[in-house]
mmCIF file of C-alpha atoms and ligand atoms in Angstrom:
data_model
loop_
_atom_site.group_PDB
_atom_site.id
_atom_site.type_symbol
_atom_site.label_atom_id
_atom_site.label_comp_id
_atom_site.label_asym_id
_atom_site.label_seq_id
_atom_site.Cartn_x
_atom_site.Cartn_y
_atom_site.Cartn_z
ATOM 1 C CA UNK A 1 0.000 0.000 0.000
ATOM 2 C CA UNK A 2 1.223 3.478 -0.849
ATOM 3 C CA UNK A 3 1.677 5.742 2.131
ATOM 4 C CA UNK A 4 -0.680 8.662 2.571
ATOM 5 C CA UNK A 5 1.705 11.277 1.204
ATOM 6 C CA UNK A 6 2.168 9.243 -1.974
ATOM 7 C CA UNK A 7 -1.504 8.787 -2.754
ATOM 8 C CA UNK A 8 -3.025 12.081 -1.631
ATOM 9 C CA UNK A 9 -2.313 14.860 -4.080
ATOM 10 C CA UNK A 10 -2.990 17.639 -1.554
ATOM 11 C CA UNK A 11 -0.345 16.192 0.802
ATOM 12 C CA UNK A 12 2.124 15.910 -2.085
ATOM 13 C CA UNK A 13 1.649 19.574 -2.996
ATOM 14 C CA UNK A 14 1.967 20.557 0.668
ATOM 15 C CA UNK A 15 5.224 18.593 0.833
ATOM 16 C CA UNK A 16 6.558 20.824 -1.941
ATOM 17 C CA UNK A 17 5.878 18.828 -5.096
ATOM 18 C CA UNK A 18 4.901 20.640 -8.324
ATOM 19 C CA UNK A 19 2.216 18.348 -9.776
ATOM 20 C CA UNK A 20 1.253 18.282 -13.470
ATOM 21 C CA UNK A 21 -2.363 18.961 -12.435
ATOM 22 C CA UNK A 22 -2.852 20.959 -9.249
ATOM 23 C CA UNK A 23 -5.135 19.371 -6.660
ATOM 24 C CA UNK A 24 -8.296 21.349 -6.029
ATOM 25 C CA UNK A 25 -10.799 22.169 -3.294
ATOM 26 C CA UNK A 26 -12.872 25.255 -2.619
ATOM 27 C CA UNK A 27 -13.427 27.512 0.392
ATOM 28 C CA UNK A 28 -17.053 27.225 1.637
ATOM 29 C CA UNK A 29 -17.496 24.220 -0.642
ATOM 30 C CA UNK A 30 -20.253 23.048 1.707
ATOM 31 C CA UNK A 31 -22.574 26.033 1.551
ATOM 32 C CA UNK A 32 -25.802 27.613 0.477
ATOM 33 C CA UNK A 33 -25.107 27.489 -3.298
ATOM 34 C CA UNK A 34 -25.815 23.715 -3.023
ATOM 35 C CA UNK A 35 -29.460 22.581 -2.784
ATOM 36 C CA UNK A 36 -28.434 19.492 -0.808
ATOM 37 C CA UNK A 37 -26.722 21.744 1.791
ATOM 38 C CA UNK A 38 -29.870 23.824 2.160
ATOM 39 C CA UNK A 39 -31.943 20.666 2.652
ATOM 40 C CA UNK A 40 -29.657 19.300 5.393
ATOM 41 C CA UNK A 41 -29.459 22.689 7.052
ATOM 42 C CA UNK A 42 -33.250 22.891 7.138
ATOM 43 C CA UNK A 43 -33.281 19.460 8.761
ATOM 44 C CA UNK A 44 -30.802 20.626 11.433
ATOM 45 C CA UNK A 45 -32.705 23.822 12.197
ATOM 46 C CA UNK A 46 -30.229 26.664 12.348
ATOM 47 C CA UNK A 47 -26.577 26.992 11.361
ATOM 48 C CA UNK A 48 -25.128 26.390 14.830
ATOM 49 C CA UNK A 49 -27.291 23.298 15.360
ATOM 50 C CA UNK A 50 -25.816 21.987 12.116
ATOM 51 C CA UNK A 51 -22.249 22.699 13.306
ATOM 52 C CA UNK A 52 -22.838 20.819 16.588
ATOM 53 C CA UNK A 53 -24.612 17.812 15.011
ATOM 54 C CA UNK A 54 -21.764 15.434 14.048
ATOM 55 C CA UNK A 55 -23.842 13.245 11.701
ATOM 56 C CA UNK A 56 -25.304 16.171 9.794
ATOM 57 C CA UNK A 57 -22.089 18.238 9.822
ATOM 58 C CA UNK A 58 -20.277 15.212 8.349
ATOM 59 C CA UNK A 59 -23.056 14.839 5.780
ATOM 60 C CA UNK A 60 -22.702 18.443 4.504
ATOM 61 C CA UNK A 61 -18.906 18.074 4.454
ATOM 62 C CA UNK A 62 -19.285 15.005 2.230
ATOM 63 C CA UNK A 63 -21.864 16.518 -0.159
ATOM 64 C CA UNK A 64 -19.389 18.527 -2.302
ATOM 65 C CA UNK A 65 -17.012 15.533 -2.344
ATOM 66 C CA UNK A 66 -19.754 13.310 -3.764
ATOM 67 C CA UNK A 67 -20.931 15.911 -6.252
ATOM 68 C CA UNK A 68 -17.529 17.107 -7.509
ATOM 69 C CA UNK A 69 -14.781 14.760 -6.294
ATOM 70 C CA UNK A 70 -12.660 17.535 -4.772
ATOM 71 C CA UNK A 71 -9.208 16.454 -3.583
ATOM 72 C CA UNK A 72 -9.870 17.762 -0.066
ATOM 73 C CA UNK A 73 -12.796 18.025 2.308
ATOM 74 C CA UNK A 74 -12.867 20.812 4.880
ATOM 75 C CA UNK A 75 -14.488 20.084 8.206
ATOM 76 C CA UNK A 76 -17.874 21.791 8.466
ATOM 77 C CA UNK A 77 -17.762 24.153 11.447
ATOM 78 C CA UNK A 78 -17.107 27.860 11.980
ATOM 79 C CA UNK A 79 -14.284 30.029 13.286
ATOM 80 C CA UNK A 80 -16.658 31.565 15.840
ATOM 81 C CA UNK A 81 -17.145 28.308 17.752
ATOM 82 C CA UNK A 82 -13.901 29.071 19.645
ATOM 83 C CA UNK A 83 -15.257 32.321 21.168
ATOM 84 C CA UNK A 84 -18.411 30.432 22.059
ATOM 85 C CA UNK A 85 -16.347 27.692 23.725
ATOM 86 C CA UNK A 86 -14.557 30.436 25.683
ATOM 87 C CA UNK A 87 -17.913 31.579 27.006
ATOM 88 C CA UNK A 88 -19.046 34.287 24.567
ATOM 89 C CA UNK A 89 -22.711 34.254 23.572
ATOM 90 C CA UNK A 90 -23.026 33.529 19.841
ATOM 91 C CA UNK A 91 -25.995 33.598 17.507
ATOM 92 C CA UNK A 92 -26.585 34.155 13.785
ATOM 93 C CA UNK A 93 -29.093 36.678 12.462
ATOM 94 C CA UNK A 94 -30.528 35.437 9.160
ATOM 95 C CA UNK A 95 -29.410 37.609 6.259
ATOM 96 C CA UNK A 96 -27.019 39.596 8.457
ATOM 97 C CA UNK A 97 -24.398 37.313 9.998
ATOM 98 C CA UNK A 98 -22.958 36.492 13.396
ATOM 99 C CA UNK A 99 -23.622 38.302 16.668
ATOM 100 C CA UNK A 100 -21.600 37.815 19.875
ATOM 101 C CA UNK A 101 -21.469 39.319 23.336
ATOM 102 C CA UNK A 102 -18.732 41.986 23.185
ATOM 103 C CA UNK A 103 -15.347 42.299 24.902
ATOM 104 C CA UNK A 104 -14.669 45.961 25.567
ATOM 105 C CA UNK A 105 -13.422 46.055 29.162
ATOM 106 C CA UNK A 106 -11.426 43.985 31.625
ATOM 107 C CA UNK A 107 -14.539 42.537 33.316
ATOM 108 C CA UNK A 108 -15.740 41.104 29.960
ATOM 109 C CA UNK A 109 -12.385 39.368 29.562
ATOM 110 C CA UNK A 110 -12.399 38.128 33.170
ATOM 111 C CA UNK A 111 -15.751 36.434 32.554
ATOM 112 C CA UNK A 112 -14.290 34.234 29.782
ATOM 113 C CA UNK A 113 -13.632 30.559 30.484
ATOM 114 C CA UNK A 114 -10.126 29.084 30.763
ATOM 115 C CA UNK A 115 -8.626 27.390 27.731
ATOM 116 C CA UNK A 116 -9.002 23.847 29.063
ATOM 117 C CA UNK A 117 -12.787 24.310 29.239
ATOM 118 C CA UNK A 118 -13.175 24.631 25.458
ATOM 119 C CA UNK A 119 -13.479 20.898 24.782
ATOM 120 C CA UNK A 120 -16.768 20.766 26.748
ATOM 121 C CA UNK A 121 -18.305 22.791 23.923
ATOM 122 C CA UNK A 122 -16.172 21.584 21.011
ATOM 123 C CA UNK A 123 -16.363 17.799 21.529
ATOM 124 C CA UNK A 124 -19.069 17.363 18.853
ATOM 125 C CA UNK A 125 -16.677 18.916 16.310
ATOM 126 C CA UNK A 126 -14.090 16.226 17.071
ATOM 127 C CA UNK A 127 -16.836 13.633 16.569
ATOM 128 C CA UNK A 128 -17.516 15.098 13.111
ATOM 129 C CA UNK A 129 -13.814 14.726 12.272
ATOM 130 C CA UNK A 130 -13.868 11.069 13.351
ATOM 131 C CA UNK A 131 -16.897 10.296 11.197
ATOM 132 C CA UNK A 132 -15.278 12.013 8.224
ATOM 133 C CA UNK A 133 -12.057 10.057 8.482
ATOM 134 C CA UNK A 134 -14.116 6.872 8.346
ATOM 135 C CA UNK A 135 -16.316 7.954 5.458
ATOM 136 C CA UNK A 136 -14.119 9.982 3.133
ATOM 137 C CA UNK A 137 -12.666 8.287 0.054
ATOM 138 C CA UNK A 138 -9.069 7.183 0.566
ATOM 139 C CA UNK A 139 -7.666 9.780 -1.845
ATOM 140 C CA UNK A 140 -9.436 12.733 -0.209
ATOM 141 C CA UNK A 141 -7.524 14.798 2.359
ATOM 142 C CA UNK A 142 -9.360 16.038 5.454
ATOM 143 C CA UNK A 143 -8.614 19.653 6.385
ATOM 144 C CA UNK A 144 -9.383 20.996 9.864
ATOM 145 C CA UNK A 145 -9.319 24.710 10.598
ATOM 146 C CA UNK A 146 -9.589 27.590 13.025
ATOM 147 C CA UNK A 147 -9.698 31.353 12.779
ATOM 148 C CA UNK A 148 -6.491 33.287 13.399
ATOM 149 C CA UNK A 149 -6.428 35.143 16.742
ATOM 150 C CA UNK A 150 -6.695 38.622 15.183
ATOM 151 C CA UNK A 151 -9.703 37.725 13.023
ATOM 152 C CA UNK A 152 -11.467 35.938 15.891
ATOM 153 C CA UNK A 153 -10.721 38.890 18.188
ATOM 154 C CA UNK A 154 -12.292 41.348 15.712
ATOM 155 C CA UNK A 155 -15.606 39.511 16.090
ATOM 156 C CA UNK A 156 -15.286 39.106 19.874
ATOM 157 C CA UNK A 157 -14.523 42.787 20.412
ATOM 158 C CA UNK A 158 -17.169 44.223 18.051
ATOM 159 C CA UNK A 159 -19.772 41.515 18.644
ATOM 160 C CA UNK A 160 -20.279 41.227 14.876
ATOM 161 C CA UNK A 161 -18.536 41.522 11.532
ATOM 162 C CA UNK A 162 -17.368 45.062 10.723
ATOM 163 C CA UNK A 163 -16.233 46.582 7.404
ATOM 164 C CA UNK A 164 -13.022 48.067 8.830
ATOM 165 C CA UNK A 165 -12.520 46.187 12.139
ATOM 166 C CA UNK A 166 -12.765 49.607 13.811
ATOM 167 C CA UNK A 167 -13.656 48.442 17.335
ATOM 168 C CA UNK A 168 -10.721 45.976 17.412
ATOM 169 C CA UNK A 169 -8.296 48.655 16.213
ATOM 170 C CA UNK A 170 -9.707 51.029 18.832
ATOM 171 C CA UNK A 171 -9.100 48.506 21.640
ATOM 172 C CA UNK A 172 -5.622 47.755 20.290
ATOM 173 C CA UNK A 173 -4.827 51.464 20.482
ATOM 174 C CA UNK A 174 -6.763 52.296 23.666
ATOM 175 C CA UNK A 175 -6.072 49.285 25.908
ATOM 176 C CA UNK A 176 -3.231 47.233 24.474
ATOM 177 C CA UNK A 177 -2.890 45.070 27.627
ATOM 178 C CA UNK A 178 -6.472 43.881 27.355
ATOM 179 C CA UNK A 179 -6.174 43.444 23.590
ATOM 180 C CA UNK A 180 -3.008 41.359 23.928
ATOM 181 C CA UNK A 181 -4.467 39.290 26.785
ATOM 182 C CA UNK A 182 -7.440 38.462 24.566
ATOM 183 C CA UNK A 183 -5.177 37.524 21.651
ATOM 184 C CA UNK A 184 -3.104 35.294 23.953
ATOM 185 C CA UNK A 185 -6.246 33.508 25.230
ATOM 186 C CA UNK A 186 -7.487 32.898 21.679
ATOM 187 C CA UNK A 187 -4.020 31.724 20.563
ATOM 188 C CA UNK A 188 -3.819 29.176 23.391
ATOM 189 C CA UNK A 189 -7.383 27.975 22.730
ATOM 190 C CA UNK A 190 -6.673 27.645 19.016
ATOM 191 C CA UNK A 191 -3.632 25.458 19.660
ATOM 192 C CA UNK A 192 -5.741 23.110 21.826
ATOM 193 C CA UNK A 193 -8.620 23.110 19.344
ATOM 194 C CA UNK A 194 -6.444 22.332 16.308
ATOM 195 C CA UNK A 195 -4.536 19.668 18.253
ATOM 196 C CA UNK A 196 -7.787 17.959 19.168
ATOM 197 C CA UNK A 197 -8.927 18.066 15.531
ATOM 198 C CA UNK A 198 -5.635 16.434 14.499
ATOM 199 C CA UNK A 199 -5.958 13.779 17.213
ATOM 200 C CA UNK A 200 -9.462 13.042 15.882
ATOM 201 C CA UNK A 201 -8.138 12.623 12.332
ATOM 202 C CA UNK A 202 -7.569 15.977 10.569
ATOM 203 C CA UNK A 203 -4.619 15.577 8.179
ATOM 204 C CA UNK A 204 -3.969 19.268 7.483
ATOM 205 C CA UNK A 205 -5.038 22.402 9.344
ATOM 206 C CA UNK A 206 -5.736 25.854 7.963
ATOM 207 C CA UNK A 207 -5.598 29.132 9.889
ATOM 208 C CA UNK A 208 -8.058 31.710 8.481
ATOM 209 C CA UNK A 209 -6.942 35.313 9.053
ATOM 210 C CA UNK A 210 -9.723 36.880 7.016
ATOM 211 C CA UNK A 211 -9.049 40.411 8.307
ATOM 212 C CA UNK A 212 -5.219 40.312 8.242
ATOM 213 C CA UNK A 213 -5.317 42.974 5.515
ATOM 214 C CA UNK A 214 -6.444 45.660 7.951
ATOM 215 C CA UNK A 215 -3.232 45.281 9.985
ATOM 216 C CA UNK A 216 -0.401 47.359 8.555
ATOM 217 C CA UNK A 217 3.358 47.406 9.110
ATOM 218 C CA UNK A 218 4.359 46.653 12.663
ATOM 219 C CA UNK A 219 0.818 45.690 13.662
ATOM 220 C CA UNK A 220 0.736 43.062 10.886
ATOM 221 C CA UNK A 221 3.966 41.562 12.214
ATOM 222 C CA UNK A 222 2.808 41.550 15.849
ATOM 223 C CA UNK A 223 -0.810 40.479 15.451
ATOM 224 C CA UNK A 224 -0.937 38.446 12.221
ATOM 225 C CA UNK A 225 2.568 36.968 11.809
ATOM 226 C CA UNK A 226 3.506 36.270 15.450
ATOM 227 C CA UNK A 227 0.264 34.481 16.521
ATOM 228 C CA UNK A 228 0.340 32.356 13.351
ATOM 229 C CA UNK A 229 3.988 31.497 14.050
ATOM 230 C CA UNK A 230 3.138 30.560 17.650
ATOM 231 C CA UNK A 231 0.270 28.299 16.629
ATOM 232 C CA UNK A 232 2.379 26.711 13.886
ATOM 233 C CA UNK A 233 5.329 26.059 16.212
ATOM 234 C CA UNK A 234 3.078 24.471 18.863
ATOM 235 C CA UNK A 235 1.251 22.257 16.356
ATOM 236 C CA UNK A 236 4.493 21.190 14.673
ATOM 237 C CA UNK A 237 5.992 20.314 18.079
ATOM 238 C CA UNK A 238 2.998 18.193 19.075
ATOM 239 C CA UNK A 239 2.126 16.761 15.682
ATOM 240 C CA UNK A 240 5.225 16.577 13.499
ATOM 241 C CA UNK A 241 4.363 16.098 9.861
ATOM 242 C CA UNK A 242 0.946 17.751 9.928
ATOM 243 C CA UNK A 243 1.005 20.440 7.220
ATOM 244 C CA UNK A 244 -0.391 23.889 7.966
ATOM 245 C CA UNK A 245 -1.972 26.367 5.548
ATOM 246 C CA UNK A 246 -1.922 30.055 6.500
ATOM 247 C CA UNK A 247 -4.385 32.524 4.981
ATOM 248 C CA UNK A 248 -3.470 36.141 5.769
ATOM 249 C CA UNK A 249 -6.222 37.462 3.499
ATOM 250 C CA UNK A 250 -5.497 40.715 1.683
ATOM 251 C CA UNK A 251 -2.025 40.909 3.244
ATOM 252 C CA UNK A 252 -0.575 42.336 -0.004
ATOM 253 C CA UNK A 253 3.180 42.665 0.498
ATOM 254 C CA UNK A 254 2.661 40.843 3.798
ATOM 255 C CA UNK A 255 2.450 37.646 1.751
ATOM 256 C CA UNK A 256 6.162 38.016 0.970
ATOM 257 C CA UNK A 257 8.167 35.918 3.422
ATOM 258 C CA UNK A 258 5.048 34.648 5.217
ATOM 259 C CA UNK A 259 6.120 30.986 4.857
ATOM 260 C CA UNK A 260 9.501 31.651 6.459
ATOM 261 C CA UNK A 261 8.276 34.004 9.176
ATOM 262 C CA UNK A 262 5.468 31.721 10.388
ATOM 263 C CA UNK A 263 6.649 28.226 9.450
ATOM 264 C CA UNK A 264 3.464 27.382 7.532
ATOM 265 C CA UNK A 265 3.765 24.877 4.689
ATOM 266 C CA UNK A 266 1.410 26.700 2.379
ATOM 267 C CA UNK A 267 0.200 30.272 1.974
ATOM 268 C CA UNK A 268 -3.350 30.755 0.685
ATOM 269 C CA UNK A 269 -3.777 33.740 -1.627
ATOM 270 C CA UNK A 270 -6.811 35.958 -2.009
ATOM 271 C CA UNK A 271 -7.583 37.298 -5.476
ATOM 272 C CA UNK A 272 -6.249 40.815 -4.876
ATOM 273 C CA UNK A 273 -2.797 39.539 -5.860
ATOM 274 C CA UNK A 274 -2.069 38.192 -9.333
ATOM 275 C CA UNK A 275 -0.918 34.614 -9.755
ATOM 276 C CA UNK A 276 2.107 35.853 -11.750
ATOM 277 C CA UNK A 277 3.142 38.103 -8.867
ATOM 278 C CA UNK A 278 2.588 35.282 -6.371
ATOM 279 C CA UNK A 279 4.728 32.881 -8.427
ATOM 280 C CA UNK A 280 7.661 35.299 -8.207
ATOM 281 C CA UNK A 281 7.255 36.553 -4.656
ATOM 282 C CA UNK A 282 5.497 33.861 -2.603
ATOM 283 C CA UNK A 283 5.693 30.473 -4.350
ATOM 284 C CA UNK A 284 9.509 30.769 -4.348
ATOM 285 C CA UNK A 285 9.248 29.956 -0.621
ATOM 286 C CA UNK A 286 6.809 27.024 -0.807
ATOM 287 C CA UNK A 287 3.349 25.823 -1.699
ATOM 288 C CA UNK A 288 0.635 28.366 -2.507
ATOM 289 C CA UNK A 289 -3.126 27.929 -2.667
ATOM 290 C CA UNK A 290 -5.584 29.950 -4.717
ATOM 291 C CA UNK A 291 -6.736 32.200 -6.177
ATOM 292 C CA UNK A 292 -9.660 32.440 -8.608
ATOM 293 C CA UNK A 293 -12.112 35.252 -7.792
ATOM 294 C CA UNK A 294 -15.277 33.695 -6.379
ATOM 295 C CA UNK A 295 -17.351 36.015 -8.614
ATOM 296 C CA UNK A 296 -16.500 33.648 -11.501
ATOM 297 C CA UNK A 297 -18.660 31.029 -9.749
ATOM 298 C CA UNK A 298 -21.599 33.394 -10.303
ATOM 299 C CA UNK A 299 -20.786 34.622 -13.812
ATOM 300 C CA UNK A 300 -19.133 31.527 -15.385
ATOM 301 C CA UNK A 301 -18.448 31.429 -19.130
ATOM 302 C CA UNK A 302 -15.238 31.908 -21.070
ATOM 303 C CA UNK A 303 -13.862 34.388 -18.516
ATOM 304 C CA UNK A 304 -13.938 31.639 -15.869
ATOM 305 C CA UNK A 305 -12.103 29.245 -18.211
ATOM 306 C CA UNK A 306 -9.498 31.831 -19.259
ATOM 307 C CA UNK A 307 -8.766 33.013 -15.729
ATOM 308 C CA UNK A 308 -8.599 29.437 -14.361
ATOM 309 C CA UNK A 309 -6.102 28.471 -17.081
ATOM 310 C CA UNK A 310 -4.038 31.602 -16.445
ATOM 311 C CA UNK A 311 -3.759 30.817 -12.719
ATOM 312 C CA UNK A 312 -2.849 27.159 -13.326
ATOM 313 C CA UNK A 313 -0.187 28.215 -15.855
ATOM 314 C CA UNK A 314 1.284 31.006 -13.719
ATOM 315 C CA UNK A 315 1.709 28.660 -10.741
ATOM 316 C CA UNK A 316 2.700 25.509 -12.668
ATOM 317 C CA UNK A 317 6.395 25.879 -11.865
ATOM 318 C CA UNK A 318 6.011 25.030 -8.178
ATOM 319 C CA UNK A 319 3.732 23.478 -5.572
ATOM 320 C CA UNK A 320 0.153 24.743 -6.013
ATOM 321 C CA UNK A 321 -3.298 23.830 -4.695
ATOM 322 C CA UNK A 322 -6.069 25.342 -6.801
ATOM 323 C CA UNK A 323 -8.789 27.192 -4.855
ATOM 324 C CA UNK A 324 -10.837 30.365 -4.902
ATOM 325 C CA UNK A 325 -9.488 33.583 -3.396
ATOM 326 C CA UNK A 326 -12.313 33.561 -0.824
ATOM 327 C CA UNK A 327 -15.415 31.494 -0.070
ATOM 328 C CA UNK A 328 -17.976 30.657 -2.750
ATOM 329 C CA UNK A 329 -21.114 32.798 -2.346
ATOM 330 C CA UNK A 330 -24.737 31.598 -2.024
ATOM 331 C CA UNK A 331 -25.665 33.053 -5.454
ATOM 332 C CA UNK A 332 -23.078 30.871 -7.267
ATOM 333 C CA UNK A 333 -24.192 28.387 -9.940
ATOM 334 C CA UNK A 334 -23.136 24.787 -9.098
ATOM 335 C CA UNK A 335 -22.508 24.220 -12.843
ATOM 336 C CA UNK A 336 -19.739 26.826 -12.787
ATOM 337 C CA UNK A 337 -17.936 24.793 -10.131
ATOM 338 C CA UNK A 338 -17.999 21.828 -12.518
ATOM 339 C CA UNK A 339 -16.584 24.029 -15.275
ATOM 340 C CA UNK A 340 -13.769 25.235 -13.013
ATOM 341 C CA UNK A 341 -12.833 21.671 -12.003
ATOM 342 C CA UNK A 342 -12.937 20.415 -15.608
ATOM 343 C CA UNK A 343 -10.741 23.316 -16.675
ATOM 344 C CA UNK A 344 -8.176 22.638 -13.944
ATOM 345 C CA UNK A 345 -8.126 18.894 -14.588
ATOM 346 C CA UNK A 346 -8.661 18.813 -18.321
ATOM 347 C CA UNK A 347 -6.885 21.936 -19.569
HETATM 348 O O1 CP3 B 401 -15.242 26.260 3.932
HETATM 349 C C1 CP3 B 401 -16.071 25.412 4.347
HETATM 350 O O2 CP3 B 401 -16.878 24.829 3.602
HETATM 351 C C2 CP3 B 401 -15.982 24.958 5.806
HETATM 352 C C3 CP3 B 401 -16.813 25.596 6.739
HETATM 353 C C4 CP3 B 401 -16.594 27.051 7.110
HETATM 354 C C5 CP3 B 401 -17.665 27.919 7.412
HETATM 355 N N1 CP3 B 401 -17.149 29.097 7.869
HETATM 356 C C6 CP3 B 401 -19.087 27.573 7.302
HETATM 357 C C7 CP3 B 401 -20.087 28.648 7.264
HETATM 358 C C8 CP3 B 401 -15.410 27.769 7.307
HETATM 359 C C9 CP3 B 401 -13.971 27.360 7.063
HETATM 360 C C10 CP3 B 401 -15.787 29.055 7.810
HETATM 361 C C11 CP3 B 401 -14.809 30.085 8.192
HETATM 362 C C12 CP3 B 401 -15.280 31.413 8.611
HETATM 363 N N2 CP3 B 401 -16.405 31.735 9.318
HETATM 364 C C13 CP3 B 401 -14.543 32.603 8.420
HETATM 365 C C14 CP3 B 401 -13.178 32.684 7.806
HETATM 366 C C15 CP3 B 401 -13.208 32.574 6.325
HETATM 367 C C16 CP3 B 401 -13.873 33.694 5.621
HETATM 368 O O3 CP3 B 401 -14.921 33.443 5.009
HETATM 369 O O4 CP3 B 401 -13.323 34.813 5.647
HETATM 370 C C17 CP3 B 401 -15.289 33.660 8.978
HETATM 371 C C18 CP3 B 401 -14.911 35.130 8.980
HETATM 372 C C19 CP3 B 401 -16.470 33.087 9.552
HETATM 373 C C20 CP3 B 401 -17.524 33.785 10.323
HETATM 374 C C21 CP3 B 401 -18.843 33.656 9.671
HETATM 375 N N3 CP3 B 401 -19.555 32.480 9.576
HETATM 376 C C22 CP3 B 401 -19.597 34.678 9.061
HETATM 377 C C23 CP3 B 401 -19.142 36.117 8.925
HETATM 378 C C24 CP3 B 401 -20.771 34.089 8.607
HETATM 379 C C25 CP3 B 401 -21.968 34.771 8.015
HETATM 380 C C26 CP3 B 401 -21.747 35.198 6.614
HETATM 381 C C27 CP3 B 401 -22.501 34.276 5.687
HETATM 382 O O5 CP3 B 401 -21.874 33.744 4.770
HETATM 383 O O6 CP3 B 401 -23.714 34.133 5.921
HETATM 384 C C28 CP3 B 401 -20.717 32.701 8.897
HETATM 385 C C29 CP3 B 401 -21.734 31.680 8.575
HETATM 386 C C30 CP3 B 401 -21.277 30.466 7.825
HETATM 387 N N4 CP3 B 401 -20.152 29.733 8.100
HETATM 388 C C31 CP3 B 401 -21.974 29.816 6.754
HETATM 389 C C32 CP3 B 401 -21.238 28.677 6.422
HETATM 390 C C33 CP3 B 401 -21.579 27.623 5.394
HETATM 391 C C34 CP3 B 401 -23.321 30.243 6.200
HETATM 392 C C35 CP3 B 401 -24.297 29.797 7.226
HETATM 393 C C36 CP3 B 401 -25.655 29.413 6.734
HETATM 394 O O7 CP3 B 401 -25.862 28.239 6.322
HETATM 395 O O8 CP3 B 401 -26.535 30.279 6.867
#
């Protein structure tokens, strides 16, 4: 029998191999653009009930694998389960997004739970991982994930998504001790959470720093690079050989050197950088993932084919995992996903 790294194309790319056809998966591949997702979600009730129901969460994770044969499955969960496990209230307002109790003063922070309490809440997620490892096809890689501390903190501080992460920047400037204590708590919780996912069967983990782009200069180094490096070092020490994907979304020049500074095996690119630029400045240091604009999943057509081919070609000289630059949106056409996959695999 071939070992896992030999047979799984995602693991080969993460180990640094330039493959003739890049392996492919898609952010938010289990989501509302799929009718079968909507049906299972309706069965679960609301989004959080789906996340905490291992059978149904495994089912929606498997749906895009059955439909499209992606090379990787990503655990179905959410980055905001960690704040909830630390004691924040969390709910989703239909059509608007997440809402949380806010952290604006020391007493809010003091009310949070200690890191070792998180598993009480997150155990069902580890169950989902176990089911998936049993049920996924042998060639499909299982990716676990968590939010990066900065991105998670932006939601915990503001109590919701914000266009400019203003409340988090305000706390960072107005009460840096509290801000850094919060980041440290999230970092420690994330290490435990990702470790538990790996122990349950995750083969790769990805750290989503969706709002990294709003940190500039020194702040980017301190609050995007350093926490990612800390998480990576801890995971590598406990679980040698588990590859890590970092996603400092919209980091711009911050993508340069991100592999070396953090120790991640792969850097995921959003679509604000060109694949040609990334080949020269980022892929020289290791595997990259990305970066087709998710709008092509709505509009389709020749532009989708041309842009997909251009990305594959630009990144063909080194290790590359094909993906979108951000999650697929609910208005996407499932047929366009098929077209993207056929273009990547068939030319
Ligand atoms: O990629 C996947 O298929 C795996 C599952 C996954 C979800 N969220 C499911 C989800 C992953 C990896 C995430 C990550 C996540 N969650 C991020 C980081 C990546 C990114 O998109 O920038 C962030 C910022 C969140 C927080 C979050 N969760 C928001 C802001 C929202 C609401 C926005 C929206 O799309 O409605 C969610 C909800 C959410 N998470 C959905 C899904 C499939 C939609 C929920 C639904 O069914 O109504």
